[in-house]
C-alpha positions as semicolon CSV with decimal commas, in nm:
position;residue;x (nm);y (nm);z (nm)
1;M;5,548;-0,953;8,233
2;K;5,221;-0,749;8,327
3;C;4,891;-0,893;8,184
4;V;4,547;-0,828;8,279
5;P;4,383;-1,151;8,137
6;A;4,047;-1,131;7,965
7;F;3,924;-1,463;8,113
8;L;3,635;-1,616;7,933
9;L;3,554;-1,990;7,935
10;C;3,353;-2,023;7,607
11;F;3,160;-1,733;7,712
12;I;2,926;-1,543;7,478
13;S;2,683;-1,254;7,537
14;V;2,317;-1,279;7,510
15;I;2,118;-1,030;7,683
16;S;1,773;-0,994;7,531
17;F;1,587;-1,322;7,618
18;T;1,507;-1,491;7,943
19;Q;1,498;-1,856;8,086
20;E;1,273;-1,766;8,367
21;D;1,002;-2,023;8,235
22;T;1,155;-2,351;8,120
23;I;1,084;-2,482;7,774
24;I;1,142;-2,846;7,895
25;G;0,815;-3,040;7,816
26;K;0,706;-2,788;7,562
27;K;0,690;-2,818;7,201
28;S;0,964;-2,682;6,997
29;P;0,878;-2,424;6,733
30;D;0,917;-2,549;6,364
31;L;1,273;-2,430;6,348
32;T;1,440;-2,320;6,016
33;F;1,791;-2,406;5,928
34;D;1,861;-2,171;5,636
35;Q;2,236;-2,229;5,575
36;M;2,342;-2,582;5,626
37;V;2,684;-2,714;5,514
38;N;2,851;-3,044;5,543
39;Y;2,509;-3,213;5,470
40;H;2,317;-3,344;5,168
41;M;2,066;-3,065;5,209
42;S;2,160;-2,683;5,201
43;E;1,847;-2,589;5,414
44;A;1,575;-2,752;5,618
45;T;1,319;-2,736;5,901
46;L;1,277;-2,922;6,220
47;S;0,969;-3,083;6,063
48;D;1,172;-3,244;5,807
49;F;1,321;-3,471;6,097
50;D;0,977;-3,585;6,216
51;G;0,982;-3,900;6,408
52;K;1,352;-3,871;6,500
53;I;1,530;-3,740;6,802
54;V;1,701;-3,413;6,715
55;V;1,987;-3,283;6,917
56;L;2,091;-2,905;6,860
57;D;2,444;-2,859;6,948
58;F;2,560;-2,495;6,975
59;W;2,930;-2,435;6,928
60;A;3,207;-2,220;6,788
61;T;3,556;-2,298;6,630
62;W;3,718;-2,122;6,930
63;C;3,545;-2,344;7,172
64;I;3,768;-2,644;7,270
65;P;3,523;-2,832;7,473
66;C;3,284;-2,801;7,175
67;I;3,535;-2,954;6,939
68;Q;3,639;-3,222;7,180
69;S;3,263;-3,339;7,197
70;F;3,246;-3,419;6,809
71;P;3,392;-3,759;6,795
72;K;3,152;-3,893;7,046
73;L;2,844;-3,715;6,878
74;E;2,954;-3,857;6,549
75;E;2,965;-4,201;6,696
76;L;2,620;-4,157;6,845
77;Q;2,487;-4,035;6,501
78;H;2,656;-4,324;6,320
79;T;2,505;-4,576;6,578
80;F;2,150;-4,447;6,579
81;Q;2,134;-4,286;6,231
82;D;1,781;-4,428;6,179
83;Y;1,655;-4,254;6,508
84;L;1,862;-3,972;6,578
85;Q;1,983;-3,639;6,384
86;I;2,243;-3,426;6,555
87;I;2,267;-3,067;6,413
88;T;2,542;-2,842;6,509
89;I;2,488;-2,475;6,522
90;T;2,730;-2,190;6,507
91;D;2,745;-1,816;6,441
92;D;3,095;-1,842;6,301
93;P;3,102;-1,689;5,929
94;P;3,111;-1,932;5,633
95;G;3,464;-1,900;5,533
96;R;3,585;-1,983;5,881
97;I;3,367;-2,301;5,888
98;E;3,500;-2,397;5,541
99;R;3,848;-2,364;5,679
100;F;3,767;-2,551;5,985
101;L;3,604;-2,839;5,787
102;N;3,914;-2,848;5,562
103;K;4,124;-2,924;5,853
104;Q;3,888;-3,125;6,085
105;Q;3,740;-3,441;5,965
106;M;3,359;-3,424;6,075
107;S;3,039;-3,571;5,935
108;L;2,776;-3,385;6,134
109;P;2,579;-3,113;5,961
110;V;2,667;-2,743;6,050
111;V;2,399;-2,475;6,047
112;I;2,558;-2,124;6,015
113;D;2,353;-1,884;6,230
114;E;2,546;-1,558;6,188
115;K;2,241;-1,364;6,287
116;R;2,195;-1,579;6,596
117;S;1,823;-1,638;6,500
118;L;1,824;-1,995;6,655
119;A;2,032;-1,895;6,949
120;K;1,768;-1,636;7,041
121;I;1,520;-1,911;7,049
122;F;1,724;-2,104;7,283
123;P;1,920;-1,840;7,475
124;H;2,245;-1,909;7,652
125;R;2,572;-1,744;7,769
126;T;2,794;-2,042;7,744
127;I;2,876;-2,317;7,494
128;P;2,877;-2,605;7,436
129;H;2,483;-2,567;7,464
130;A;2,274;-2,865;7,368
131;I;1,884;-2,887;7,320
132;V;1,737;-3,235;7,310
133;I;1,410;-3,261;7,119
134;D;1,225;-3,607;7,114
135;K;1,060;-3,762;6,816
136;T;0,715;-3,586;6,910
137;G;0,893;-3,248;6,873
138;T;0,901;-3,193;7,248
139;V;1,202;-3,039;7,423
140;R;1,323;-3,299;7,664
141;A;1,661;-3,152;7,799
142;I;1,865;-2,837;7,808
143;T;2,218;-2,950;7,867
144;T;2,561;-2,965;7,731
145;S;2,702;-3,186;7,473
146;S;2,897;-3,417;7,741
147;E;2,560;-3,527;7,877
148;I;2,446;-3,659;7,543
149;T;2,528;-4,040;7,578
150;K;2,426;-4,368;7,439
151;E;2,204;-4,442;7,721
152;L;2,013;-4,110;7,703
153;I;1,932;-4,174;7,339
154;E;1,820;-4,526;7,405
155;K;1,581;-4,414;7,680
156;L;1,446;-4,161;7,437
157;I;1,400;-4,410;7,146
158;S;1,208;-4,638;7,384
159;G;0,996;-4,349;7,522
160;K;1,127;-4,362;7,876
161;E;1,161;-4,070;8,101
162;I;1,493;-3,887;8,104
163;H;1,626;-3,685;8,389
164;L;1,898;-3,428;8,337
165;D;1,975;-3,119;8,542
166;E;1,871;-2,833;8,327
167;K;2,165;-2,604;8,215
168;K;2,028;-2,275;8,359
169;E;2,199;-1,936;8,287
170;D;2,115;-1,594;8,407
171;I;2,073;-1,414;8,106
172;H;2,009;-1,103;8,288
173;F;2,316;-1,110;8,492
174;D;2,451;-0,743;8,495
175;P;2,825;-0,729;8,599
176;S;2,797;-0,348;8,602
177;K;2,609;-0,373;8,943
178;P;2,779;-0,475;9,271
179;L;2,716;-0,841;9,377
180;S;2,619;-0,719;9,714
181;G;2,319;-0,529;9,558
182;N;2,425;-0,228;9,756
183;E;2,574;0,074;9,544
184;N;2,588;0,326;9,858
185;F;2,945;0,224;9,979
186;T;3,270;0,349;9,866
187;Y;3,465;0,055;9,964
188;Q;3,317;-0,295;9,976
189;I;3,420;-0,641;9,915
190;T;3,189;-0,922;9,837
191;I;3,268;-1,304;9,827
192;T;3,004;-1,560;9,746
193;P;3,000;-1,923;9,667
194;F;2,967;-2,047;9,318
195;R;2,646;-1,895;9,164
196;D;2,433;-2,107;8,926
197;G;2,377;-1,914;8,585
198;Y;2,671;-1,687;8,618
199;P;2,946;-1,719;8,355
200;S;3,318;-1,756;8,446
201;M;3,455;-1,412;8,372
202;V;3,643;-1,102;8,512
203;N;3,638;-0,749;8,449
204;P;3,943;-0,572;8,609
205;T;3,870;-0,221;8,463
206;G;3,546;-0,125;8,675
207;G;3,372;-0,060;8,340
208;E;3,296;0,296;8,209
209;G;3,064;0,406;8,486
210;S;3,122;0,535;8,839
211;Y;3,337;0,221;8,913
212;K;3,597;0,291;8,642
213;G;3,951;0,214;8,759
214;R;3,853;0,121;9,106
215;R;3,663;-0,205;9,089
216;I;3,747;-0,568;9,005
217;I;3,461;-0,816;8,959
218;A;3,517;-1,195;8,898
219;T;3,236;-1,465;8,892
220;N;3,273;-1,836;8,923
221;L;3,635;-1,872;8,937
222;A;3,886;-2,049;9,159
223;A;4,180;-1,945;9,368
224;K;4,456;-2,006;9,107
225;S;4,282;-1,789;8,847
226;L;4,185;-1,516;9,094
227;I;4,529;-1,496;9,240
228;E;4,674;-1,471;8,884
229;I;4,438;-1,182;8,809
230;A;4,538;-1,012;9,140
231;C;4,909;-1,048;9,045
232;Q;4,824;-0,932;8,693
233;F;4,996;-1,258;8,567
234;P;4,895;-1,466;8,250
235;V;4,631;-1,705;8,338
236;G;4,787;-2,064;8,388
237;T;5,120;-2,040;8,203
238;R;5,346;-1,917;8,458
239;T;5,205;-2,038;8,789
240;I;5,369;-2,301;9,025
241;M;5,133;-2,455;9,291
242;D;5,376;-2,537;9,569
243;V;5,092;-2,668;9,776
244;E;4,998;-3,016;9,927
245;D;4,658;-3,035;9,763
246;K;4,671;-2,866;9,432
247;S;4,310;-2,964;9,336
248;R;4,165;-2,721;9,582
249;L;4,320;-2,441;9,396
250;E;4,173;-2,546;9,038
251;W;3,826;-2,497;8,913
252;N;3,502;-2,679;8,998
253;R;3,176;-2,580;9,127
254;Q;3,287;-2,657;9,483
255;N;3,603;-2,443;9,474
256;A;3,476;-2,156;9,259
257;I;3,376;-1,832;9,405
258;C;3,237;-1,485;9,288
259;F;3,452;-1,196;9,422
260;D;3,370;-0,818;9,391
261;L;3,620;-0,536;9,507
262;I;3,507;-0,172;9,519
263;V;3,764;0,083;9,648
264;P;3,764;0,469;9,677
265;E;3,887;0,641;9,359
266;E;4,214;0,753;9,536
267;L;4,298;0,370;9,581
268;G;4,215;0,261;9,246
269;E;4,580;0,200;9,136
270;K;4,604;-0,029;9,431
271;R;4,308;-0,237;9,378
272;F;4,511;-0,518;9,248
273;D;4,729;-0,535;9,559
274;I;4,410;-0,499;9,773
275;M;4,264;-0,799;9,587
276;R;4,570;-0,999;9,645
277;M;4,574;-0,935;9,998
278;H;4,214;-1,036;10,057
279;L;4,247;-1,350;9,842
280;E;4,564;-1,461;10,036
281;L;4,373;-1,411;10,362
282;Y;4,074;-1,593;10,246
283;F;4,249;-1,892;10,088
284;G;4,538;-1,926;10,344
285;L;4,791;-1,877;10,057
286;E;5,100;-1,677;9,991
287;A;5,166;-1,558;9,648
288;V;5,545;-1,499;9,569
289;I;5,693;-1,368;9,241
290;E;6,028;-1,551;9,155
291;E;6,257;-1,595;8,863
292;R;6,324;-1,940;8,722
293;V;6,473;-2,081;8,398
294;M;6,199;-2,237;8,207
295;P;6,111;-2,359;7,846
296;A;5,945;-2,083;7,672
297;K;5,836;-1,948;7,316
298;I;6,035;-1,655;7,192
299;L;5,865;-1,410;6,977
300;Q;6,141;-1,238;6,751
301;R;6,174;-1,057;6,412
302;L;6,215;-1,284;6,117
303;H;6,557;-1,222;5,964
304;G;6,547;-1,102;5,615
305;S;6,175;-1,030;5,610
306;T;6,051;-0,703;5,464
307;H;5,723;-0,725;5,629
308;K;5,655;-0,508;5,951
309;P;5,357;-0,460;6,183
310;E;5,147;-0,143;6,107
311;K;5,252;0,126;6,321
312;A;4,965;0,312;6,481
313;E;4,928;0,698;6,425
314;G;4,756;0,949;6,645
315;D;4,678;0,974;7,007
316;L;4,375;0,718;7,007
317;E;4,283;0,505;7,319
318;P;4,463;0,166;7,284
319;Y;4,203;-0,122;7,201
320;A;4,257;-0,479;7,222
321;A;4,001;-0,763;7,184
322;Y;4,112;-1,121;7,198
323;G;3,980;-1,474;7,225
324;G;3,939;-1,817;7,047
325;R;3,893;-1,631;6,711
326;G;4,187;-1,418;6,715
327;L;4,344;-1,086;6,819
328;S;4,216;-0,747;6,699
329;M;4,435;-0,469;6,844
330;K;4,470;-0,100;6,755
331;N;4,718;0,157;6,892
332;S;4,864;-0,119;7,145
333;P;5,215;-0,231;7,215
334;I;5,366;-0,565;7,098
335;S;5,317;-0,698;7,457
336;T;4,939;-0,724;7,369
337;L;5,021;-0,959;7,095
338;C;5,250;-1,159;7,347
339;N;4,973;-1,170;7,590
340;F;4,726;-1,319;7,320
341;L;4,982;-1,572;7,192
342;E;5,079;-1,695;7,542
343;G;4,735;-1,756;7,636
344;Q;4,643;-1,945;7,302
345;L;4,974;-2,148;7,309
346;N;4,934;-2,198;7,692
347;K;5,319;-2,169;7,728
348;P;5,540;-1,873;7,870
349;L;5,636;-1,630;7,593
350;V;5,924;-1,391;7,579
351;D;5,931;-1,085;7,361
352;E;6,253;-1,034;7,182
353;T;6,125;-0,832;6,883
354;H;6,253;-0,512;7,038
355;L;5,973;-0,319;6,864
356;P;5,889;0,018;7,041
357;G;5,573;0,208;7,011
358;K;5,219;0,094;6,924
359;Y;5,068;-0,096;6,637
360;N;4,757;-0,212;6,451
361;M;4,725;-0,585;6,415
362;E;4,450;-0,845;6,302
363;V;4,573;-1,187;6,393
364;P;4,336;-1,491;6,332
365;W;4,354;-1,794;6,538
366;Y;4,242;-2,151;6,432
367;H;4,210;-2,404;6,706
368;E;4,165;-2,683;6,452
369;N;4,510;-2,572;6,310
370;P;4,729;-2,401;6,560
371;E;5,031;-2,426;6,332
372;Q;4,857;-2,168;6,108
373;I;4,987;-1,897;6,345
374;H;5,341;-1,913;6,192
375;A;5,218;-1,804;5,876
376;E;5,005;-1,545;6,017
377;L;5,320;-1,391;6,209
378;K;5,526;-1,411;5,898
379;N;5,284;-1,146;5,746
380;F;5,413;-0,918;6,019
381;G;5,787;-1,015;5,981
382;L;5,786;-1,212;6,315
383;E;5,838;-1,573;6,417
384;L;5,803;-1,807;6,714
385;V;6,086;-2,025;6,824
386;D;6,144;-2,246;7,124
387;G;6,414;-2,184;7,368
388;E;6,483;-2,136;7,754
389;R;6,477;-1,809;7,933
390;K;6,487;-1,680;8,289
391;I;6,126;-1,561;8,338
392;K;5,911;-1,432;8,642
393;V;5,672;-1,715;8,779
394;L;5,410;-1,697;9,040
395;V;5,445;-1,936;9,323
396;L;5,150;-2,018;9,539
397;R;5,237;-2,157;9,888
398;E;5,051;-2,232;10,195
399;K;5,085;-1,990;10,476
């Protein structure tokens, strides 16, 4: 199963603003919360919470780390209700938030910021993203929700200094430019350590410019993900790490690197093989593809159903965009749906639909209710069942 993964770790794009000058220690503007739900007020301003510590928690329904932080934040809100107000902010549409709240028990207020007005005041690329404002209206920290602790709130209540590393992001990071800074080579490979401010991402296509079809850039990823990309394997679901120390292949700041490969146009089709060769040499690994019988999800046609996916017409370029919110595909094969489902379910998936050709499909995904996918697939005359199949796996071994 070939799959060029679109690898994003709660990554969002914001390119119009900068964090060159920190706002920590400066007064926050009097923010306006126009569309509040799950709260006794439908709108408010920051000044309505004068005298309280305010934590702004930017999140999305597709961001698993964001959702995992909610129980702890709710506990803090309950414990310090007289001194603290946590406000969650998302650019998800109202309908999606309503469905989320119907499934997810949560007491924190939600501000729907579809136009990203608040996100532009506090620019960021990744979520969760948290802004801590003290009772005087001064920004005291830019961090993640995992750093909002009982001890931190107690220090702020008593007026003590707090010391958190600022969550800095390179808002102007431009993946279309070589990491080396040199655009005059027809063949170059650049490997750097983890870079603060860069997202964890990959673009294996080379973009639409002069590097199209002959470049792969990946930033702040670890060995396992990078080799999966080079082998065009689904991220995480079909990889067996046959090494003594598995932790060295997994993601953390010490293990992650930035990798940029640019090859001549005549070698463009071999760029994944070239990437794999360099990575095996750099990490001292051998990547082997084998067949093994494993538990899997099987996508098949729903017996007796009259529903079918919409057949694509014309010779348009295939298009697919997917992430935590769902899949949107046009003029694309069923394998695109399989790749999306395998990534969301985090299990190997086998296509037994026997559907040829190309299709148009819109498939929403709800992290708060993964079982909803069965109803969504039923609309296309498809179903997922459990089984065992012989599948190709990627085995990583030390040389």
